[in-house]
PDB file of C-alpha atoms in Angstrom:
ATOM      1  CA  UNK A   1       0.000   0.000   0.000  1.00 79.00           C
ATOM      2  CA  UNK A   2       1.393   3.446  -0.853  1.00 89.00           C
ATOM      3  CA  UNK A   3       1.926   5.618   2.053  1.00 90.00           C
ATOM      4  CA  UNK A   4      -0.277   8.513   0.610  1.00 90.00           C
ATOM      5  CA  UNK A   5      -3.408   5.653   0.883  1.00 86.00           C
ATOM      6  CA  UNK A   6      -1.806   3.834   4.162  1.00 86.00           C
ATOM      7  CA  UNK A   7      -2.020   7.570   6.033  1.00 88.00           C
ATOM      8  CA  UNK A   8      -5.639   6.696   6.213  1.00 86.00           C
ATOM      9  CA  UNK A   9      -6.147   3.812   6.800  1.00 86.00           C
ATOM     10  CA  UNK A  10      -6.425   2.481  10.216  1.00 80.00           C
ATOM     11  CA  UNK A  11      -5.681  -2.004  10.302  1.00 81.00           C
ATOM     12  CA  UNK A  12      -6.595  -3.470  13.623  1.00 78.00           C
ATOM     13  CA  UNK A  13      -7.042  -7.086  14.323  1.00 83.00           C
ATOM     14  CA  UNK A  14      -9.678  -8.892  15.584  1.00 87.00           C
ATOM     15  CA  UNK A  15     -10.985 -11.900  17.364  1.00 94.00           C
ATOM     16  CA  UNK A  16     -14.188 -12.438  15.950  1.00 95.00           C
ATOM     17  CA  UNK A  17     -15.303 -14.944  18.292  1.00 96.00           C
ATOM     18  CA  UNK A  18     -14.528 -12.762  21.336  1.00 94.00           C
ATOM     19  CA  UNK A  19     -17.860 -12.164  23.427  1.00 91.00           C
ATOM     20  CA  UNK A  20     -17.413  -7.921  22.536  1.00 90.00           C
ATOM     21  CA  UNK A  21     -15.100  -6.085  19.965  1.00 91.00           C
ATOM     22  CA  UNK A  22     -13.405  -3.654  20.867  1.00 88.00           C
ATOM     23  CA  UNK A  23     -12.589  -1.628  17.875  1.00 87.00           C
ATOM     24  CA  UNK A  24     -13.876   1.514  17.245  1.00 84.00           C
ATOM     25  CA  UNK A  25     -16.349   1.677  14.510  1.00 83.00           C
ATOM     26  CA  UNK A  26     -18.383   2.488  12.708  1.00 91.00           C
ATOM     27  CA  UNK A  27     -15.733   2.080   9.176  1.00 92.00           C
ATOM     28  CA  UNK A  28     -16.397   2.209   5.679  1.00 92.00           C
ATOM     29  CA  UNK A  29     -14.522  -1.189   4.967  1.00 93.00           C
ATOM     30  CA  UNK A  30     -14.033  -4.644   6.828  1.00 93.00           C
ATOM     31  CA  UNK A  31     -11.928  -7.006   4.940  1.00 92.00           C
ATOM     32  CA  UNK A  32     -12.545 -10.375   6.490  1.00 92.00           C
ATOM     33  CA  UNK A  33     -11.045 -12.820   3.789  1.00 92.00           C
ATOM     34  CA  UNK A  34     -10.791 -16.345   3.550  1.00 92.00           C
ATOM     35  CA  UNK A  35     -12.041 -17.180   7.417  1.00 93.00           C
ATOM     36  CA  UNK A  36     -15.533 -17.040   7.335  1.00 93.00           C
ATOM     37  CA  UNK A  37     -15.316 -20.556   5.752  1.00 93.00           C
ATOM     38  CA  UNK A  38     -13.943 -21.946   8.998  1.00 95.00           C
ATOM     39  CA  UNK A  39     -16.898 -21.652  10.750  1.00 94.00           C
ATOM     40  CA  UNK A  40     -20.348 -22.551  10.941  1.00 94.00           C
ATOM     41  CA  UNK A  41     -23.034 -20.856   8.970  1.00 92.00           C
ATOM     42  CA  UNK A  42     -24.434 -20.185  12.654  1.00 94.00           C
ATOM     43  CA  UNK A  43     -21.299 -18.772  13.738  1.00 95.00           C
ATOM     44  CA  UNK A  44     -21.117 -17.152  10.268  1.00 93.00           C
ATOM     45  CA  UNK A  45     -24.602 -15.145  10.768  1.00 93.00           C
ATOM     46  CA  UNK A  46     -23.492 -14.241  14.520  1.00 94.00           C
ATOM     47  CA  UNK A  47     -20.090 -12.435  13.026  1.00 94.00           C
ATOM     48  CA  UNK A  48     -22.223 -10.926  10.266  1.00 93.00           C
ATOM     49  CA  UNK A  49     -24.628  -9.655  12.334  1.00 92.00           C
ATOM     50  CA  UNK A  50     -22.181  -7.977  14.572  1.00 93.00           C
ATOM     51  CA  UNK A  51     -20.252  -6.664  11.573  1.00 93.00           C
ATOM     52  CA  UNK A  52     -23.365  -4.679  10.408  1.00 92.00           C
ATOM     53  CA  UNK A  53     -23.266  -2.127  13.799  1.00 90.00           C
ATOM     54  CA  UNK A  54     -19.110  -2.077  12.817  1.00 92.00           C
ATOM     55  CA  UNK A  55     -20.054  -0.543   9.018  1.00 93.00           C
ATOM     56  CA  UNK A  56     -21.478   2.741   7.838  1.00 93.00           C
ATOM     57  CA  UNK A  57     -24.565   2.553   6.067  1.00 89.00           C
ATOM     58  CA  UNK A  58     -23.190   1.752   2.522  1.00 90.00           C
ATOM     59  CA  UNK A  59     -20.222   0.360   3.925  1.00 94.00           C
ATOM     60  CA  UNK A  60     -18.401  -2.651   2.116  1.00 95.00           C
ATOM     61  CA  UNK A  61     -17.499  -6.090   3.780  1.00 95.00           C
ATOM     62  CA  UNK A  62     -14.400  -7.858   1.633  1.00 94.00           C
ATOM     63  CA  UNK A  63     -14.960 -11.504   1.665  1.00 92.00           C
ATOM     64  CA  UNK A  64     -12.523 -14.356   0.091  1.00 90.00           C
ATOM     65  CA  UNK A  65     -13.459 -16.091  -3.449  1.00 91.00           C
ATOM     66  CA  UNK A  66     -14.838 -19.287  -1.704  1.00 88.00           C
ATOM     67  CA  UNK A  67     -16.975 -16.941   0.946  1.00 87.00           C
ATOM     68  CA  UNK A  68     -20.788 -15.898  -0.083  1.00 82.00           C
ATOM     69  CA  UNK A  69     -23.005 -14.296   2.544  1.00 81.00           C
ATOM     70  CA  UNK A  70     -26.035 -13.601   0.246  1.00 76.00           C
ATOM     71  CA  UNK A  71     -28.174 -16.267   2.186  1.00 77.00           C
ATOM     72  CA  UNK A  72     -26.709 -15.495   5.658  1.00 78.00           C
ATOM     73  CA  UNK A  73     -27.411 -11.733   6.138  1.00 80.00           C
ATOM     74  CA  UNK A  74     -30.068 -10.172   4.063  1.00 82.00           C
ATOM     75  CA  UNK A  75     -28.695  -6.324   4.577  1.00 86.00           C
ATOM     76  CA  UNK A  76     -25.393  -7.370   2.907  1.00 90.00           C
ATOM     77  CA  UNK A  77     -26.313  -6.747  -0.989  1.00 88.00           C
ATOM     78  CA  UNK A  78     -23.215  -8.356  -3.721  1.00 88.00           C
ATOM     79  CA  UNK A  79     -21.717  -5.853  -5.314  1.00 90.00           C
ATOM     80  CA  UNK A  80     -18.887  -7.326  -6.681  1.00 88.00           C
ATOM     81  CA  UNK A  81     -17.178 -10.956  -7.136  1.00 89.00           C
ATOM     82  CA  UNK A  82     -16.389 -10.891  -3.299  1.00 91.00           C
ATOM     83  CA  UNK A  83     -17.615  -7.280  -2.404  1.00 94.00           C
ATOM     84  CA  UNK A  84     -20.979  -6.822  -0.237  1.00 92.00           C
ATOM     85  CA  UNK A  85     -22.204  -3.279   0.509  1.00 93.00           C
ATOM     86  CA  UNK A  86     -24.597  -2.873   3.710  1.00 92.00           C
ATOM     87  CA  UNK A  87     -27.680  -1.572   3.181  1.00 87.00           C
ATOM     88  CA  UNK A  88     -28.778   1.847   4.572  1.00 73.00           C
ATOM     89  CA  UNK A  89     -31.798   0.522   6.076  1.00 65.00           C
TER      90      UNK A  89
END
């Protein structure tokens, strides 16, 4: 990333099984990639759930290739090959 871009953006991990998170939201991206598929769909819909009060309205969630939440959260909408936007509703 070029430091011009990198200036703004803030990269924090988290444990997204921990009972709260503590990062401070709400953000414009999450980029959760290739983990979602390690857990199940139940878990899945928990995270994404909890991900939606983490995201502005409009806000895009970055999933891996093998990763579709269509079916788990209806207020994620595919935008893109691995790209879901949250609704502003």
């Amino acid at each position: 990333m070029r430091q011009e871009l990198a200036n703004y953006v803030d990269f924090a991990p988290l444990n997204l099984l921990a009972k709260q998170y503590t990062v401070p939201g709400p953000f414009d991206a999450i980029f959760c990639r290739n983990v979602m598929i390690y857990f199940d769909q139940t878990t899945q819909q928990e995270i994404l759930r909890r991900f939606v009060s983490l995201l502005k309205p409009d806000g895009l969630l970055f999933a891996g290739h093998s990763e579709n939440f269509s079916h788990l959260e209806r207020r994620f909408t595919l935008r893109g090959q691995t790209v879901y936007a949250l609704s502003k509703d």
